JSON list of C-alpha atoms in Angstrom, two decimals:
[
{"chain": "A", "resi": 887, "resn": "ARG", "atom": "CA", "xyz": [-0.19, -0.02, -0.20]},
{"chain": "A", "resi": 888, "resn": "LYS", "atom": "CA", "xyz": [1.24, 3.58, -1.04]},
{"chain": "A", "resi": 889, "resn": "LEU", "atom": "CA", "xyz": [1.36, 6.15, 1.70]},
{"chain": "A", "resi": 890, "resn": "TYR", "atom": "CA", "xyz": [-0.46, 9.53, 0.92]},
{"chain": "A", "resi": 891, "resn": "SER", "atom": "CA", "xyz": [2.13, 11.82, 2.51]},
{"chain": "A", "resi": 892, "resn": "LYS", "atom": "CA", "xyz": [5.80, 12.00, 1.99]},
{"chain": "A", "resi": 893, "resn": "HIS", "atom": "CA", "xyz": [8.73, 11.65, 4.93]},
{"chain": "A", "resi": 894, "resn": "GLN", "atom": "CA", "xyz": [9.70, 15.22, 4.85]},
{"chain": "A", "resi": 895, "resn": "THR", "atom": "CA", "xyz": [11.08, 15.61, 8.61]},
{"chain": "A", "resi": 896, "resn": "ARG", "atom": "CA", "xyz": [12.24, 13.54, 11.46]},
{"chain": "A", "resi": 897, "resn": "MET", "atom": "CA", "xyz": [8.76, 13.79, 12.66]},
{"chain": "A", "resi": 898, "resn": "TRP", "atom": "CA", "xyz": [7.37, 12.75, 9.63]},
{"chain": "A", "resi": 899, "resn": "PHE", "atom": "CA", "xyz": [4.95, 15.69, 9.23]},
{"chain": "A", "resi": 900, "resn": "THR", "atom": "CA", "xyz": [6.06, 19.11, 9.12]},
{"chain": "A", "resi": 901, "resn": "ALA", "atom": "CA", "xyz": [4.26, 21.74, 11.20]},
{"chain": "A", "resi": 902, "resn": "ASP", "atom": "CA", "xyz": [2.86, 23.13, 7.83]},
{"chain": "A", "resi": 903, "resn": "GLN", "atom": "CA", "xyz": [0.90, 20.00, 7.21]},
{"chain": "A", "resi": 904, "resn": "ILE", "atom": "CA", "xyz": [-0.59, 19.64, 10.87]},
{"chain": "A", "resi": 905, "resn": "GLU", "atom": "CA", "xyz": [-1.78, 23.33, 11.50]},
{"chain": "A", "resi": 906, "resn": "THR", "atom": "CA", "xyz": [-5.42, 23.51, 11.80]},
{"chain": "A", "resi": 907, "resn": "PRO", "atom": "CA", "xyz": [-7.62, 26.47, 12.80]},
{"chain": "A", "resi": 908, "resn": "ALA", "atom": "CA", "xyz": [-8.48, 24.58, 16.12]},
{"chain": "A", "resi": 909, "resn": "LEU", "atom": "CA", "xyz": [-4.40, 24.08, 16.88]},
{"chain": "A", "resi": 910, "resn": "LYS", "atom": "CA", "xyz": [-4.17, 28.15, 16.15]},
{"chain": "A", "resi": 911, "resn": "ARG", "atom": "CA", "xyz": [-7.12, 28.63, 18.46]},
{"chain": "A", "resi": 912, "resn": "LEU", "atom": "CA", "xyz": [-5.37, 26.31, 21.26]},
{"chain": "A", "resi": 913, "resn": "VAL", "atom": "CA", "xyz": [-2.11, 27.89, 21.02]},
{"chain": "A", "resi": 914, "resn": "GLN", "atom": "CA", "xyz": [-3.42, 31.58, 21.20]},
{"chain": "A", "resi": 915, "resn": "ASN", "atom": "CA", "xyz": [-5.46, 30.31, 24.54]},
{"chain": "A", "resi": 916, "resn": "ASN", "atom": "CA", "xyz": [-2.56, 28.83, 26.13]},
{"chain": "A", "resi": 917, "resn": "ARG", "atom": "CA", "xyz": [-0.66, 32.36, 26.25]},
{"chain": "A", "resi": 918, "resn": "ASN", "atom": "CA", "xyz": [-0.26, 33.43, 29.67]},
{"chain": "A", "resi": 919, "resn": "ARG", "atom": "CA", "xyz": [-2.67, 36.39, 31.17]},
{"chain": "A", "resi": 920, "resn": "VAL", "atom": "CA", "xyz": [-0.53, 39.25, 30.46]},
{"chain": "A", "resi": 921, "resn": "GLU", "atom": "CA", "xyz": [0.36, 38.39, 27.06]},
{"chain": "A", "resi": 922, "resn": "ARG", "atom": "CA", "xyz": [-3.27, 37.78, 26.04]},
{"chain": "A", "resi": 923, "resn": "GLU", "atom": "CA", "xyz": [-4.38, 40.96, 27.94]},
{"chain": "A", "resi": 924, "resn": "LEU", "atom": "CA", "xyz": [-1.80, 42.87, 26.10]},
{"chain": "A", "resi": 925, "resn": "ALA", "atom": "CA", "xyz": [-2.75, 41.85, 22.95]},
{"chain": "A", "resi": 926, "resn": "GLY", "atom": "CA", "xyz": [-6.46, 42.41, 23.67]},
{"chain": "A", "resi": 927, "resn": "ILE", "atom": "CA", "xyz": [-5.80, 45.79, 24.45]},
{"chain": "A", "resi": 928, "resn": "LEU", "atom": "CA", "xyz": [-3.65, 46.85, 21.48]},
{"chain": "A", "resi": 929, "resn": "LEU", "atom": "CA", "xyz": [-6.28, 45.20, 19.24]},
{"chain": "A", "resi": 930, "resn": "MET", "atom": "CA", "xyz": [-9.08, 47.40, 20.73]},
{"chain": "A", "resi": 931, "resn": "ILE", "atom": "CA", "xyz": [-6.83, 50.32, 20.22]},
{"chain": "A", "resi": 932, "resn": "MET", "atom": "CA", "xyz": [-6.40, 49.47, 16.50]},
{"chain": "A", "resi": 933, "resn": "GLU", "atom": "CA", "xyz": [-9.85, 48.78, 15.75]},
{"chain": "A", "resi": 934, "resn": "ASP", "atom": "CA", "xyz": [-11.23, 52.10, 17.72]},
{"chain": "A", "resi": 935, "resn": "HIS", "atom": "CA", "xyz": [-8.75, 54.34, 15.62]},
{"chain": "A", "resi": 936, "resn": "ASP", "atom": "CA", "xyz": [-8.78, 52.31, 12.13]},
{"chain": "A", "resi": 937, "resn": "LEU", "atom": "CA", "xyz": [-5.12, 51.99, 12.43]},
{"chain": "A", "resi": 938, "resn": "GLU", "atom": "CA", "xyz": [-2.61, 49.14, 10.94]},
{"chain": "A", "resi": 939, "resn": "THR", "atom": "CA", "xyz": [0.38, 49.85, 13.19]},
{"chain": "A", "resi": 940, "resn": "LEU", "atom": "CA", "xyz": [0.79, 50.82, 16.59]},
{"chain": "A", "resi": 941, "resn": "ASN", "atom": "CA", "xyz": [4.06, 52.01, 18.01]},
{"chain": "A", "resi": 942, "resn": "LEU", "atom": "CA", "xyz": [4.40, 51.55, 21.95]},
{"chain": "A", "resi": 943, "resn": "CYS", "atom": "CA", "xyz": [7.04, 51.63, 24.52]},
{"chain": "A", "resi": 944, "resn": "PRO", "atom": "CA", "xyz": [7.34, 48.93, 27.18]},
{"chain": "A", "resi": 945, "resn": "MET", "atom": "CA", "xyz": [6.25, 51.49, 29.81]},
{"chain": "A", "resi": 946, "resn": "ASP", "atom": "CA", "xyz": [2.94, 52.26, 27.64]},
{"chain": "A", "resi": 947, "resn": "ALA", "atom": "CA", "xyz": [1.99, 48.86, 27.84]},
{"chain": "A", "resi": 948, "resn": "TYR", "atom": "CA", "xyz": [2.50, 48.61, 31.41]},
{"chain": "A", "resi": 949, "resn": "ASN", "atom": "CA", "xyz": [0.42, 51.63, 32.22]},
{"chain": "A", "resi": 950, "resn": "ALA", "atom": "CA", "xyz": [-2.46, 49.98, 30.11]},
{"chain": "A", "resi": 951, "resn": "ILE", "atom": "CA", "xyz": [-2.32, 46.82, 31.69]},
{"chain": "A", "resi": 952, "resn": "SER", "atom": "CA", "xyz": [-1.85, 48.18, 35.15]},
{"chain": "A", "resi": 953, "resn": "LYS", "atom": "CA", "xyz": [-5.74, 49.12, 35.06]},
{"chain": "A", "resi": 954, "resn": "SER", "atom": "CA", "xyz": [-6.25, 45.17, 35.33]},
{"chain": "A", "resi": 955, "resn": "ARG", "atom": "CA", "xyz": [-5.71, 43.13, 38.43]},
{"chain": "A", "resi": 956, "resn": "LEU", "atom": "CA", "xyz": [-3.02, 41.05, 37.22]},
{"chain": "A", "resi": 957, "resn": "ARG", "atom": "CA", "xyz": [0.57, 40.98, 38.73]},
{"chain": "A", "resi": 958, "resn": "PHE", "atom": "CA", "xyz": [3.25, 41.42, 36.48]},
{"chain": "A", "resi": 959, "resn": "ASP", "atom": "CA", "xyz": [6.29, 43.79, 36.09]},
{"chain": "A", "resi": 960, "resn": "LEU", "atom": "CA", "xyz": [7.97, 45.77, 33.53]},
{"chain": "A", "resi": 961, "resn": "THR", "atom": "CA", "xyz": [10.73, 43.06, 32.73]},
{"chain": "A", "resi": 962, "resn": "GLN", "atom": "CA", "xyz": [7.75, 40.58, 31.89]},
{"chain": "A", "resi": 963, "resn": "ILE", "atom": "CA", "xyz": [6.35, 43.39, 29.25]},
{"chain": "A", "resi": 964, "resn": "ARG", "atom": "CA", "xyz": [9.74, 43.56, 27.53]},
{"chain": "A", "resi": 965, "resn": "ASN", "atom": "CA", "xyz": [10.10, 39.77, 27.65]},
{"chain": "A", "resi": 966, "resn": "ILE", "atom": "CA", "xyz": [6.76, 39.20, 25.80]},
{"chain": "A", "resi": 967, "resn": "LEU", "atom": "CA", "xyz": [7.81, 42.03, 23.49]},
{"chain": "A", "resi": 968, "resn": "LYS", "atom": "CA", "xyz": [11.09, 41.02, 22.52]},
{"chain": "A", "resi": 969, "resn": "LYS", "atom": "CA", "xyz": [11.08, 37.04, 23.26]},
{"chain": "A", "resi": 970, "resn": "GLU", "atom": "CA", "xyz": [7.73, 36.23, 22.43]},
{"chain": "A", "resi": 971, "resn": "TRP", "atom": "CA", "xyz": [6.60, 38.47, 19.95]},
{"chain": "A", "resi": 972, "resn": "LYS", "atom": "CA", "xyz": [9.97, 38.87, 18.30]},
{"chain": "A", "resi": 973, "resn": "LEU", "atom": "CA", "xyz": [9.96, 42.48, 17.97]},
{"chain": "A", "resi": 974, "resn": "VAL", "atom": "CA", "xyz": [12.76, 44.95, 17.55]},
{"chain": "A", "resi": 975, "resn": "ASN", "atom": "CA", "xyz": [12.75, 48.60, 19.04]},
{"chain": "A", "resi": 976, "resn": "GLN", "atom": "CA", "xyz": [14.02, 51.61, 17.46]},
{"chain": "A", "resi": 977, "resn": "SER", "atom": "CA", "xyz": [17.67, 52.08, 18.00]},
{"chain": "A", "resi": 978, "resn": "ASN", "atom": "CA", "xyz": [17.33, 55.62, 19.09]},
{"chain": "A", "resi": 979, "resn": "SER", "atom": "CA", "xyz": [14.99, 57.58, 20.85]},
{"chain": "A", "resi": 980, "resn": "ASN", "atom": "CA", "xyz": [12.39, 58.92, 18.12]},
{"chain": "A", "resi": 981, "resn": "ARG", "atom": "CA", "xyz": [9.19, 60.82, 18.53]},
{"chain": "A", "resi": 982, "resn": "TYR", "atom": "CA", "xyz": [6.02, 58.57, 18.15]},
{"chain": "A", "resi": 983, "resn": "GLN", "atom": "CA", "xyz": [2.46, 58.76, 18.94]},
{"chain": "A", "resi": 984, "resn": "LYS", "atom": "CA", "xyz": [1.78, 57.38, 22.55]},
{"chain": "A", "resi": 985, "resn": "PHE", "atom": "CA", "xyz": [-1.56, 56.22, 23.37]},
{"chain": "A", "resi": 986, "resn": "LEU", "atom": "CA", "xyz": [-3.25, 56.85, 26.82]},
{"chain": "A", "resi": 987, "resn": "LEU", "atom": "CA", "xyz": [-5.86, 54.78, 28.14]},
{"chain": "A", "resi": 988, "resn": "TRP", "atom": "CA", "xyz": [-8.23, 56.29, 30.51]},
{"chain": "A", "resi": 989, "resn": "GLY", "atom": "CA", "xyz": [-10.26, 54.68, 32.82]},
{"chain": "A", "resi": 990, "resn": "ASP", "atom": "CA", "xyz": [-13.78, 54.59, 31.22]},
{"chain": "A", "resi": 991, "resn": "GLY", "atom": "CA", "xyz": [-11.87, 52.80, 28.39]},
{"chain": "A", "resi": 992, "resn": "THR", "atom": "CA", "xyz": [-11.36, 55.67, 26.02]},
{"chain": "A", "resi": 993, "resn": "THR", "atom": "CA", "xyz": [-7.85, 56.27, 24.29]},
{"chain": "A", "resi": 994, "resn": "THR", "atom": "CA", "xyz": [-6.13, 59.35, 23.21]},
{"chain": "A", "resi": 995, "resn": "PHE", "atom": "CA", "xyz": [-2.89, 60.05, 21.46]},
{"chain": "A", "resi": 996, "resn": "ARG", "atom": "CA", "xyz": [-0.15, 62.28, 22.37]},
{"chain": "A", "resi": 997, "resn": "GLU", "atom": "CA", "xyz": [3.24, 62.84, 20.99]},
{"chain": "A", "resi": 998, "resn": "ALA", "atom": "CA", "xyz": [6.06, 61.25, 22.94]},
{"chain": "A", "resi": 999, "resn": "LYS", "atom": "CA", "xyz": [9.68, 60.30, 22.77]},
{"chain": "A", "resi": 1000, "resn": "GLY", "atom": "CA", "xyz": [11.29, 57.23, 23.08]},
{"chain": "A", "resi": 1001, "resn": "ARG", "atom": "CA", "xyz": [12.63, 53.74, 21.71]},
{"chain": "A", "resi": 1002, "resn": "TYR", "atom": "CA", "xyz": [9.19, 52.28, 20.58]},
{"chain": "A", "resi": 1003, "resn": "PHE", "atom": "CA", "xyz": [8.15, 48.85, 19.17]},
{"chain": "A", "resi": 1004, "resn": "THR", "atom": "CA", "xyz": [5.85, 48.90, 15.84]},
{"chain": "A", "resi": 1005, "resn": "ILE", "atom": "CA", "xyz": [3.01, 46.45, 15.96]},
{"chain": "A", "resi": 1006, "resn": "ASN", "atom": "CA", "xyz": [1.07, 45.62, 12.96]},
{"chain": "A", "resi": 1007, "resn": "LYS", "atom": "CA", "xyz": [-2.75, 44.49, 13.13]},
{"chain": "A", "resi": 1008, "resn": "ASN", "atom": "CA", "xyz": [-2.50, 41.15, 10.91]},
{"chain": "A", "resi": 1009, "resn": "PHE", "atom": "CA", "xyz": [0.37, 40.39, 13.77]}
]
């Protein structure tokens, strides 16, 4: 009997062959709470203001998440941005539009200066 799939890696199937929508949902829901909260806040801001990209410093993310009841620190946010999401920050301090999240859920933008990360909506 002939096999349907070819042996391509030592695990027989590649990651692309076993990736399904259900697996994607499972992986996204297995992330830690701080990462899920940060992603939710950033997506909410992008959708409210019809943005495709958003710039933020780790301190901006810290201030946004601090309104929730999660326990975290600034180092954990930096690790999420650099190691988990593999984002690269600006090499110099540049001007960018900083978002401010208010207690009632509204957001405003203000010009600030810092070494920011750029996040795309499709990410």
